[in-house]
Coordinates of C-alpha atoms in Angstrom, one line a residue:
Chain F
M1 CA -3.3 -23.3 -54.5
A2 CA -1.4 -25.5 -51.3
N3 CA 1.8 -25.1 -53.8
D4 CA 1.4 -21.5 -54.1
L5 CA 1.1 -21.3 -50.3
L6 CA 4.2 -23.6 -50.1
S7 CA 6.2 -21.7 -52.5
I8 CA 6.9 -18.5 -50.9
F9 CA 9.2 -21.0 -48.6
Q10 CA 11.6 -20.8 -51.5
F11 CA 12.7 -17.5 -50.4
G12 CA 15.5 -17.4 -48.4
F13 CA 14.3 -14.7 -46.0
M14 CA 10.7 -17.0 -45.8
Q15 CA 12.8 -20.2 -44.7
R16 CA 14.5 -18.0 -42.0
A17 CA 11.9 -16.5 -40.7
L18 CA 10.1 -19.8 -40.3
I19 CA 12.6 -21.3 -38.6
A20 CA 13.3 -18.8 -36.1
G21 CA 10.0 -18.5 -35.8
L22 CA 9.2 -22.1 -35.1
V23 CA 12.2 -22.6 -32.5
I24 CA 10.7 -19.2 -30.8
A25 CA 7.3 -20.8 -30.4
T26 CA 8.8 -24.1 -28.9
V27 CA 10.8 -22.4 -26.1
C28 CA 7.8 -19.8 -25.9
G29 CA 5.4 -23.2 -25.4
V30 CA 7.5 -24.6 -22.9
L31 CA 8.1 -22.0 -20.7
G32 CA 4.7 -20.0 -21.1
V33 CA 3.2 -23.0 -19.4
F34 CA 5.2 -22.6 -16.2
V35 CA 4.5 -18.7 -16.8
V36 CA 1.0 -19.0 -16.9
L37 CA 0.7 -21.3 -14.2
R38 CA 3.1 -19.4 -11.8
R39 CA 0.6 -16.2 -12.4
T40 CA 3.5 -14.5 -13.7
A41 CA 2.4 -13.8 -17.3
P42 CA 2.9 -10.0 -16.6
L43 CA 7.2 -10.9 -16.1
G44 CA 6.9 -11.0 -19.8
D45 CA 6.0 -8.0 -20.4
A46 CA 7.9 -6.2 -18.2
L47 CA 11.2 -7.8 -19.4
A48 CA 10.3 -6.9 -22.8
H49 CA 10.0 -3.2 -22.1
V50 CA 13.1 -3.6 -19.9
S51 CA 15.0 -5.1 -22.9
F52 CA 14.0 -2.1 -24.9
G53 CA 16.3 -0.2 -22.8
G54 CA 19.4 -2.4 -23.7
V55 CA 17.7 -2.3 -27.8
A56 CA 18.5 1.6 -27.1
I57 CA 21.7 1.6 -25.4
G58 CA 22.6 -0.8 -28.1
I59 CA 21.7 0.9 -31.0
A60 CA 22.9 4.5 -29.8
A61 CA 26.6 2.9 -28.7
G62 CA 26.3 1.1 -32.4
L63 CA 26.9 -2.0 -30.2
F64 CA 24.7 -5.4 -30.9
P65 CA 21.5 -4.5 -29.6
I66 CA 20.2 -8.0 -29.5
E67 CA 23.1 -8.9 -27.2
M68 CA 22.5 -5.7 -25.2
A69 CA 19.1 -6.4 -24.5
I70 CA 19.6 -9.5 -23.5
L71 CA 22.2 -8.6 -21.0
I72 CA 19.9 -5.8 -19.7
A73 CA 16.4 -8.3 -19.7
V74 CA 18.4 -10.3 -17.2
L75 CA 20.0 -7.8 -15.4
G76 CA 16.2 -6.5 -15.2
G77 CA 14.6 -9.8 -14.5
I78 CA 17.3 -10.4 -11.5
G79 CA 16.5 -6.9 -10.3
I80 CA 12.6 -7.8 -10.0
R81 CA 13.8 -10.6 -8.0
V82 CA 15.6 -8.5 -5.5
L83 CA 12.8 -5.8 -5.3
Q84 CA 10.4 -9.0 -4.6
E85 CA 12.8 -10.2 -1.9
R86 CA 12.7 -6.8 -0.4
H87 CA 9.0 -7.2 -0.1
L88 CA 8.2 -4.9 -2.7
Y89 CA 5.0 -6.3 -4.0
G90 CA 5.2 -8.8 -6.9
E91 CA 3.1 -6.2 -9.3
L92 CA 5.2 -3.1 -8.0
S93 CA 8.6 -4.5 -8.8
L94 CA 7.6 -5.4 -12.2
T95 CA 6.5 -1.3 -13.0
V96 CA 9.6 -0.3 -11.5
I97 CA 12.1 -2.5 -13.4
Q98 CA 10.0 -2.0 -16.6
A99 CA 9.8 2.0 -16.1
A100 CA 13.8 2.1 -15.4
G101 CA 14.1 0.3 -18.8
L102 CA 11.8 1.7 -20.9
G103 CA 12.4 5.1 -19.4
G104 CA 16.2 4.8 -19.9
G105 CA 15.3 3.4 -23.2
V106 CA 13.3 6.4 -24.5
V107 CA 15.8 8.9 -23.0
V108 CA 18.9 7.4 -25.3
I109 CA 17.0 6.8 -28.3
S110 CA 15.5 10.9 -27.8
M111 CA 19.1 11.9 -27.4
V112 CA 20.9 9.8 -30.5
G113 CA 17.8 11.5 -32.8
G114 CA 14.4 9.9 -31.9
L115 CA 12.6 6.9 -33.2
N116 CA 14.3 5.4 -36.4
V117 CA 13.6 2.4 -38.4
E118 CA 15.9 0.2 -36.6
I119 CA 13.9 1.1 -33.1
L120 CA 10.1 1.0 -34.7
S121 CA 11.6 -2.7 -36.0
F122 CA 12.0 -3.5 -32.5
L123 CA 8.4 -2.7 -31.2
F124 CA 6.7 -4.2 -33.8
G125 CA 8.7 -7.1 -34.9
Q126 CA 11.0 -8.1 -37.9
I127 CA 10.4 -11.6 -38.4
L128 CA 10.9 -11.5 -42.4
T129 CA 14.4 -9.4 -42.2
V130 CA 16.2 -11.6 -39.9
T131 CA 19.8 -12.6 -41.1
W132 CA 21.1 -15.7 -40.9
S133 CA 23.6 -14.6 -37.7
D134 CA 20.2 -13.7 -35.9
V135 CA 19.0 -17.2 -37.0
A136 CA 22.1 -18.8 -35.6
L137 CA 21.9 -16.9 -32.5
I138 CA 18.2 -17.9 -32.0
V139 CA 19.1 -21.2 -32.5
V140 CA 21.9 -21.4 -30.2
L141 CA 20.2 -19.6 -27.3
L142 CA 17.2 -20.9 -27.4
A143 CA 18.7 -24.7 -27.8
A144 CA 20.7 -23.8 -24.9
T145 CA 17.3 -22.7 -22.7
I146 CA 15.4 -25.9 -24.1
L147 CA 18.0 -28.2 -22.6
V148 CA 18.2 -26.5 -19.1
L149 CA 14.5 -26.6 -19.1
A150 CA 14.8 -30.5 -19.6
V151 CA 17.1 -31.0 -17.0
L152 CA 15.1 -29.0 -14.7
Y153 CA 11.7 -30.0 -15.7
K154 CA 10.9 -31.8 -12.3
E155 CA 12.2 -28.8 -10.2
F156 CA 10.3 -26.1 -12.2
F157 CA 7.3 -28.6 -12.3
L158 CA 7.4 -28.9 -8.4
L159 CA 8.1 -25.2 -8.0
T160 CA 5.1 -24.4 -10.1
F161 CA 2.7 -26.7 -8.4
D162 CA 3.9 -26.3 -4.5
P163 CA 6.4 -23.5 -3.9
E164 CA 6.2 -23.8 -0.2
G165 CA 6.1 -27.6 -0.3
A166 CA 9.5 -27.3 -2.5
R167 CA 10.6 -24.9 0.0
V168 CA 10.1 -27.5 2.7
S169 CA 11.5 -30.1 0.7
G170 CA 15.1 -28.6 0.6
L171 CA 15.1 -27.2 -3.0
P172 CA 17.4 -24.3 -4.0
V173 CA 14.0 -22.2 -4.2
R174 CA 15.9 -19.0 -5.0
A175 CA 18.6 -20.3 -7.4
L176 CA 15.8 -22.3 -9.1
D177 CA 13.7 -18.9 -9.2
T178 CA 16.2 -16.7 -10.6
G179 CA 17.4 -19.5 -13.0
F180 CA 13.7 -19.3 -14.6
T181 CA 13.7 -15.6 -14.8
V182 CA 16.8 -15.8 -16.8
L183 CA 15.7 -18.2 -19.3
T184 CA 12.6 -16.0 -19.4
A185 CA 14.5 -12.8 -20.1
I186 CA 16.8 -14.8 -23.1
T187 CA 13.5 -16.2 -24.5
I188 CA 11.6 -12.8 -24.4
V189 CA 14.4 -11.0 -26.3
L190 CA 14.9 -13.3 -28.7
A191 CA 10.9 -13.7 -29.1
M192 CA 10.9 -10.1 -29.8
Q193 CA 12.3 -10.3 -33.3
V194 CA 9.4 -12.3 -34.2
V195 CA 6.4 -10.1 -32.6
G196 CA 7.8 -7.4 -31.4
V197 CA 8.3 -5.5 -28.0
L198 CA 4.6 -4.8 -27.5
L199 CA 3.4 -8.3 -28.4
V200 CA 6.1 -10.4 -26.9
S201 CA 4.3 -11.3 -23.7
A202 CA 1.4 -12.7 -25.7
L203 CA 3.5 -15.2 -27.7
L204 CA 4.9 -16.1 -24.3
A205 CA 1.3 -16.5 -22.5
V206 CA -1.6 -17.2 -25.3
P207 CA -0.5 -20.5 -26.4
A208 CA 0.2 -22.0 -23.2
A209 CA -3.6 -20.5 -22.0
A210 CA -4.8 -22.2 -25.2
A211 CA -3.3 -25.6 -24.5
L212 CA -4.2 -25.5 -20.5
Q213 CA -7.8 -25.3 -21.9
L214 CA -7.4 -28.8 -23.3
R215 CA -6.9 -30.8 -19.9
V216 CA -4.8 -33.1 -21.4
G217 CA -2.2 -33.4 -18.3
L218 CA 1.1 -31.3 -17.9
K219 CA 3.1 -33.0 -20.7
G220 CA 0.2 -33.2 -22.9
T221 CA -0.3 -29.4 -22.2
L222 CA 3.8 -28.5 -23.0
L223 CA 3.3 -30.4 -26.3
A224 CA 0.1 -28.8 -27.0
S225 CA 1.1 -25.3 -26.1
V226 CA 4.3 -25.9 -28.4
F227 CA 2.0 -27.2 -31.2
I228 CA -0.1 -24.3 -31.0
G229 CA 2.6 -21.7 -31.2
M230 CA 4.3 -23.5 -34.3
L231 CA 1.0 -23.9 -35.9
S232 CA 0.4 -19.8 -35.4
V233 CA 3.6 -18.9 -36.5
A234 CA 3.7 -20.9 -39.6
A235 CA 0.3 -19.7 -40.6
G236 CA 1.0 -16.4 -39.6
L237 CA 4.0 -16.0 -41.8
V238 CA 2.1 -17.0 -44.8
L239 CA -0.8 -15.3 -44.3
A240 CA 1.0 -11.9 -43.6
V241 CA 2.7 -12.2 -46.7
F242 CA -0.3 -13.2 -48.8
L243 CA -2.1 -10.3 -46.8
N244 CA 0.8 -7.5 -46.7
A245 CA 0.5 -7.3 -43.3
A246 CA 2.4 -7.2 -40.1
A247 CA 3.6 -10.6 -39.7
G248 CA 4.1 -10.5 -35.8
G249 CA 0.3 -9.2 -35.4
T250 CA -0.9 -11.6 -37.9
I251 CA 1.0 -14.5 -35.5
V252 CA -0.2 -13.3 -32.3
L253 CA -4.0 -13.0 -33.5
L254 CA -3.9 -16.7 -35.0
C255 CA -2.3 -17.2 -31.3
L256 CA -5.9 -15.6 -29.9
A257 CA -8.1 -17.7 -32.2
A258 CA -6.3 -20.8 -30.7
L259 CA -7.3 -19.6 -27.6
F260 CA -11.0 -18.5 -28.6
I261 CA -11.2 -22.2 -30.2
S262 CA -10.1 -23.9 -27.1
L263 CA -12.0 -21.7 -24.8
L264 CA -15.4 -23.0 -26.8
M265 CA -13.8 -26.5 -26.6
A266 CA -13.4 -26.5 -22.8
G267 CA -16.7 -25.4 -22.1
R268 CA -18.6 -27.9 -24.6
S269 CA -16.8 -30.7 -23.0
K270 CA -17.4 -29.2 -19.4
Q271 CA -21.3 -29.5 -20.3
G272 CA -20.5 -33.2 -21.4
E273 CA -18.4 -33.9 -17.8
S274 CA -20.7 -34.5 -14.6
G275 CA -22.8 -31.7 -13.9
A276 CA -22.2 -32.6 -9.9
R277 CA -18.2 -31.7 -10.3
P278 CA -17.9 -28.2 -12.3
S279 CA -13.8 -28.1 -12.7
L280 CA -13.9 -24.3 -12.8
A281 CA -15.6 -23.6 -9.9
V282 CA -13.6 -22.7 -6.7
D283 CA -13.7 -25.7 -4.5
D284 CA -15.7 -27.2 -2.3
R285 CA -14.9 -25.2 1.1
Chain P
M1 CA -3.7 -18.1 34.1
T2 CA -1.2 -20.9 33.7
T3 CA -3.1 -24.5 33.8
T4 CA 0.0 -26.1 32.7
S5 CA 0.0 -27.5 36.4
A6 CA -3.8 -28.4 36.5
F7 CA -3.2 -30.7 33.6
P8 CA 0.0 -32.2 33.9
A9 CA 1.9 -32.6 31.0
A10 CA 2.1 -36.6 31.6
N11 CA 2.7 -39.1 29.2
R12 CA 6.2 -37.7 28.0
P13 CA 7.1 -39.9 24.7
V14 CA 9.3 -42.5 25.0
G15 CA 11.5 -43.7 22.3
Q16 CA 13.2 -41.4 19.6
V17 CA 12.5 -37.6 19.6
I18 CA 11.3 -36.4 16.2
V19 CA 10.5 -32.8 16.9
R20 CA 11.3 -31.2 20.4
A21 CA 10.6 -27.3 20.5
S22 CA 11.7 -26.0 23.8
H23 CA 10.8 -22.4 25.2
V24 CA 9.6 -21.5 21.9
E25 CA 8.3 -17.8 21.4
L26 CA 7.1 -16.2 18.5
Y27 CA 6.3 -12.5 17.7
R28 CA 5.1 -10.8 14.9
D29 CA 4.9 -7.3 14.1
G30 CA 5.2 -7.0 17.8
Q31 CA 2.4 -8.9 18.7
E32 CA 2.8 -12.7 20.8
V33 CA 1.9 -15.3 18.6
L34 CA 3.5 -18.4 20.8
R35 CA 4.7 -17.8 24.4
D36 CA 7.0 -20.6 25.8
V37 CA 6.4 -23.7 23.9
D38 CA 7.4 -27.0 25.2
L39 CA 6.5 -30.0 22.9
E40 CA 8.2 -33.1 22.2
V41 CA 7.4 -36.0 19.4
A42 CA 8.2 -39.4 19.4
K43 CA 8.7 -41.5 16.8
G44 CA 5.7 -43.4 15.3
E45 CA 3.4 -41.3 17.1
I46 CA 0.0 -39.1 15.9
L47 CA 0.2 -35.7 17.5
G48 CA -2.8 -33.4 17.1
I49 CA -2.4 -29.5 17.5
V50 CA -6.1 -28.2 18.6
G51 CA -7.2 -25.0 19.5
P52 CA -9.2 -21.9 18.3
N53 CA -8.3 -19.8 15.4
G54 CA -5.5 -17.4 15.9
G55 CA -4.3 -19.6 18.5
G56 CA -0.6 -20.1 16.5
K57 CA -1.3 -23.5 15.6
T58 CA -0.2 -23.2 11.7
S59 CA 2.7 -20.5 13.3
L60 CA 3.7 -23.2 15.1
L61 CA 4.0 -26.0 11.9
R62 CA 5.8 -23.1 10.1
L63 CA 8.2 -22.9 12.7
I64 CA 8.6 -26.6 12.9
L65 CA 9.3 -27.0 8.9
G66 CA 11.8 -24.3 9.2
L67 CA 9.6 -21.6 6.9
D68 CA 9.8 -19.1 9.7
R69 CA 12.2 -18.7 12.8
P70 CA 11.2 -18.2 16.2
S71 CA 12.1 -15.3 17.9
S72 CA 13.6 -17.3 20.8
G73 CA 13.8 -20.8 22.1
E74 CA 14.8 -23.6 19.3
I75 CA 13.4 -26.2 17.3
E76 CA 15.0 -29.1 17.0
L77 CA 14.0 -32.0 14.1
F78 CA 15.4 -35.4 14.5
G79 CA 18.0 -34.1 17.0
E80 CA 19.2 -31.2 14.6
P81 CA 18.5 -27.3 15.3
V82 CA 16.1 -26.4 12.2
S83 CA 18.6 -23.9 11.4
R84 CA 21.2 -26.5 10.6
F85 CA 18.6 -29.1 9.4
R86 CA 19.4 -30.6 6.1
E87 CA 17.5 -33.8 5.6
W88 CA 14.5 -32.1 4.2
H89 CA 13.5 -34.9 2.2
R90 CA 12.9 -36.7 5.6
V91 CA 9.8 -34.4 6.1
G92 CA 6.8 -34.6 4.3
Y93 CA 4.5 -31.2 4.1
I94 CA 0.8 -30.4 3.1
P95 CA -0.3 -27.2 3.4
Q96 CA -3.6 -26.1 4.5
H97 CA -5.2 -25.1 1.3
A98 CA -4.3 -28.1 -0.9
V99 CA -8.0 -29.6 -1.3
A100 CA -8.8 -25.9 -2.6
F101 CA -5.7 -26.1 -4.8
D102 CA -6.0 -24.6 -8.4
P103 CA -8.6 -26.7 -10.2
N104 CA -7.5 -25.9 -13.5
F105 CA -3.6 -26.9 -12.7
P106 CA -3.1 -29.4 -15.6
A107 CA -0.9 -32.4 -13.9
T108 CA -2.6 -35.8 -13.5
V109 CA -2.9 -37.8 -10.5
R110 CA 0.4 -39.8 -11.6
E111 CA 3.0 -36.6 -12.6
T112 CA 1.7 -34.8 -9.1
V113 CA 2.4 -38.0 -7.1
L114 CA 5.6 -38.4 -8.8
L115 CA 6.8 -34.8 -7.6
G116 CA 7.3 -36.4 -4.3
R117 CA 10.4 -37.8 -5.7
V118 CA 12.1 -34.8 -6.9
A119 CA 13.5 -33.8 -3.8
P120 CA 14.9 -37.2 -3.1
R121 CA 16.5 -37.7 -6.4
G122 CA 18.0 -34.3 -6.4
V123 CA 18.4 -31.7 -8.8
F124 CA 19.8 -32.0 -12.1
H125 CA 18.9 -36.0 -11.9
W126 CA 16.7 -37.2 -14.3
F127 CA 13.6 -40.2 -12.2
R128 CA 15.0 -43.7 -12.5
P129 CA 12.7 -46.7 -12.6
E130 CA 12.8 -47.0 -8.7
D131 CA 11.3 -43.1 -8.5
F132 CA 8.0 -44.3 -10.8
A133 CA 7.8 -47.7 -8.6
V134 CA 7.6 -45.9 -5.3
A135 CA 5.4 -43.1 -6.6
R136 CA 3.1 -46.2 -7.8
S137 CA 3.2 -47.9 -4.4
A138 CA 2.3 -44.4 -2.8
T139 CA -0.8 -44.1 -5.2
E140 CA -1.7 -47.6 -4.2
L141 CA -1.4 -47.2 -0.7
C142 CA -3.5 -44.1 -0.7
G143 CA -6.2 -46.4 -2.9
L144 CA -6.0 -44.1 -5.6
S145 CA -5.6 -46.8 -8.3
G146 CA -7.7 -46.4 -11.3
L147 CA -7.3 -42.6 -10.8
E148 CA -3.5 -42.1 -12.0
G149 CA -4.4 -40.6 -15.8
R150 CA -6.9 -38.3 -14.4
R151 CA -6.4 -34.6 -13.6
V152 CA -5.8 -33.6 -10.0
G153 CA -8.2 -30.8 -10.4
A154 CA -11.4 -32.8 -11.6
L155 CA -11.3 -35.0 -8.5
S156 CA -13.2 -35.0 -5.2
G157 CA -11.8 -32.8 -2.0
G158 CA -11.5 -36.4 -0.5
E159 CA -9.6 -37.9 -3.6
K160 CA -7.4 -34.5 -3.9
Q161 CA -6.4 -34.8 -0.2
R162 CA -5.1 -38.4 -1.0
V163 CA -3.1 -37.1 -3.9
F164 CA -1.5 -34.4 -1.6
I165 CA -0.8 -37.5 0.8
A166 CA 0.7 -40.0 -2.0
K167 CA 2.9 -36.9 -3.3
A168 CA 4.2 -36.5 0.4
I169 CA 4.8 -40.2 1.2
A170 CA 6.1 -40.7 -2.2
S171 CA 9.7 -39.0 -0.8
R172 CA 9.4 -41.7 2.0
P173 CA 9.6 -39.5 4.7
D174 CA 9.7 -40.0 8.7
L175 CA 7.9 -37.2 9.7
L176 CA 4.5 -36.3 7.6
V177 CA 3.0 -32.8 8.8
M178 CA -0.6 -31.4 7.8
D179 CA -2.2 -28.3 8.3
E180 CA -5.9 -28.8 8.8
P181 CA -6.1 -31.9 6.3
T182 CA -9.8 -32.4 6.7
A183 CA -10.8 -29.3 6.2
G184 CA -13.4 -29.1 3.3
V185 CA -13.9 -33.0 3.0
D186 CA -17.0 -34.8 3.5
P187 CA -17.4 -37.2 6.8
E188 CA -17.0 -40.2 4.7
S189 CA -13.4 -38.7 3.4
E190 CA -12.5 -37.7 6.6
R191 CA -13.0 -41.5 7.8
R192 CA -11.3 -42.7 5.3
F193 CA -8.3 -40.1 5.8
Y194 CA -8.0 -41.3 9.5
D195 CA -7.8 -45.0 8.6
L196 CA -4.9 -43.9 6.1
L197 CA -3.3 -42.0 8.8
G198 CA -3.3 -45.3 11.0
R199 CA -1.7 -47.4 8.2
L200 CA 1.1 -45.1 7.5
K201 CA 2.0 -45.0 10.7
D202 CA 1.4 -48.8 11.2
E203 CA 2.8 -50.0 7.6
L204 CA 5.6 -46.9 7.2
G205 CA 6.4 -46.3 10.5
L206 CA 5.4 -42.7 10.1
T207 CA 5.6 -39.8 12.7
V208 CA 2.3 -37.2 12.5
I209 CA 2.0 -34.0 13.1
F210 CA -1.2 -32.2 12.4
V211 CA -3.6 -29.5 13.1
S212 CA -7.0 -29.3 13.1
H213 CA -10.1 -27.7 14.9
D214 CA -12.2 -30.6 14.7
L215 CA -12.0 -31.8 18.7
G216 CA -14.2 -34.7 18.1
V217 CA -12.2 -36.7 15.5
V218 CA -8.9 -35.9 17.2
S219 CA -9.6 -37.3 20.3
A220 CA -10.7 -40.5 18.8
R221 CA -7.7 -41.0 16.6
V222 CA -4.6 -39.6 17.6
D223 CA -1.9 -40.8 20.5
R224 CA -1.4 -37.3 21.9
V225 CA -2.9 -33.9 21.6
A226 CA -1.3 -30.9 21.9
C227 CA -4.0 -27.8 22.9
L228 CA -2.8 -24.4 21.8
N229 CA -4.1 -21.1 22.4
R230 CA -0.8 -19.0 22.0
T231 CA 0.5 -21.0 24.4
L232 CA 0.5 -24.8 25.4
V233 CA -2.6 -25.1 27.7
Y234 CA -2.4 -28.9 27.6
E235 CA -0.1 -31.8 26.1
G236 CA -0.7 -35.3 26.7
P237 CA -3.5 -38.1 26.0
P238 CA -6.7 -37.1 24.0
R239 CA -9.1 -38.4 26.7
A240 CA -8.0 -34.8 28.5
L241 CA -10.4 -33.4 25.8
H242 CA -13.3 -34.5 27.7
D243 CA -12.6 -32.0 30.5
E244 CA -14.8 -29.1 30.4
A245 CA -12.3 -27.1 32.4
L246 CA -9.2 -27.7 29.8
L247 CA -11.8 -26.5 27.1
R248 CA -13.0 -23.5 28.7
T249 CA -8.9 -22.4 29.5
L250 CA -8.3 -23.4 25.3
Y251 CA -11.6 -22.0 24.0
G252 CA -11.9 -18.9 26.7
G253 CA -15.2 -19.8 28.0
G254 CA -18.6 -20.6 26.6
T255 CA -19.7 -24.3 25.9
V256 CA -18.1 -26.8 23.7
T257 CA -19.5 -30.1 22.9
I258 CA -17.4 -33.0 21.8
A259 CA -19.2 -35.6 19.4
H260 CA -17.5 -39.0 19.9
S261 CA -19.4 -40.7 17.2
E262 CA -17.7 -40.9 13.7
E263 CA -21.1 -39.7 12.3
E264 CA -21.1 -36.4 14.3
P265 CA -17.8 -35.2 13.9
H266 CA -18.1 -31.7 14.4
T267 CA -17.1 -29.9 17.5
H268 CA -17.7 -25.6 17.9
G269 CA -15.7 -23.7 20.2
H270 CA -16.8 -20.3 21.8

């Protein structure tokens, strides 16, 4: 049985899907922890919808849809930051930019002949059809993202932990915030190929949310988040093939299962902890 | 009414001036928040800023920290106008709700204290062995040995507060600024906090500014107080806090009792 399961990875399409999926799970796992802790999980959703506009323009113009989506998502991310600095409420600026991307995308698509297979595959994911050149693009861009995250790890950590303290300590907070948004935009567009526009923010946030329940320090949480994402991708691919189901949806459902299990574990360990110090309660003020 | 004349600003600090506010005014949405505040803080001093809620204590701190700009007047840090000041690693800041921060945040005590080394080390630089050593000694100084591997969110209010102090002093600041540091901690932790403050002053030569609404403990534990109710009602040695006329001015009438024993540190205005 195990051999049967693994034998499907003899196929080139499964190898490509696995490599792309694992790399994406790694970056999403790391970035997701910061996104969740900074309470910016909706940013992922907004950027995914914005990038749909880029995909539409790319397909309509016969250009590279992924590269166009990255460009538009990065511009959208910067647009969100600019609106937020102009004191447009955080969520409202997400809605505005998201509407611009999605609205523009829908108009462009309708003008060039409506929804086709290529566009549907962006909406729902297309991991089983990625090509080696897609894989190469994913690996190169995400390796660069991981490198930036590694170099700026301590800055992003401080910014997440205590934004005002980071400002007081003289850190270039605006530049770091913009950099973080750009990294998120790139990651979202690449991860979109695995689970699609509609589910990509789940791939970013859910493994991180599950890992956060384990209460194992920041480094431990980052590792756990990556591990949960990778496991969900690998198992999701296998299950999807055997069940003849959509890979993106299967992967996201497995992420949610991991979250559910970790919530149960957290609930149990909390009962085991001292009852006098409930760690989920609002503090003693 | 002006009361500054009734309580002359005696005991002006001697020695190097770390913070100087001159004629500082602040308006927010047309409302006066601070009027004509003059304040100097000397090196190695512990200054307590007290006053009623809405009296502008936190606003003054934010101006000192460069988080907001005054409508008029000037603030200098280490002899440099705040707008041009760049050596922010010399300033440690502990915000008001530090004790109540996200209890689910995953970072351990060790990881959190190390964050104090981020700014001194600089962007794009990895931590070096001395960063870990400084963070370790800050952890020890704040009495957190043995808790390094614990999650900050799982600690008591007093322990959390000491983690934030350790993080702040890990950046080796010359000035430590705290907003309501004893809010939300129990009396025993509060006593340990003030003991620690005294040690930081003696051992590290730290200058400390903190805001508190707790007149009793402040009067026993600081070198100087600044009483702020939109404007500086009084600035000088803490014994003046025993003066009822001053307290009436500060809190606008009503009775005010000050407990001098550490067992009953609570004081109420109005």
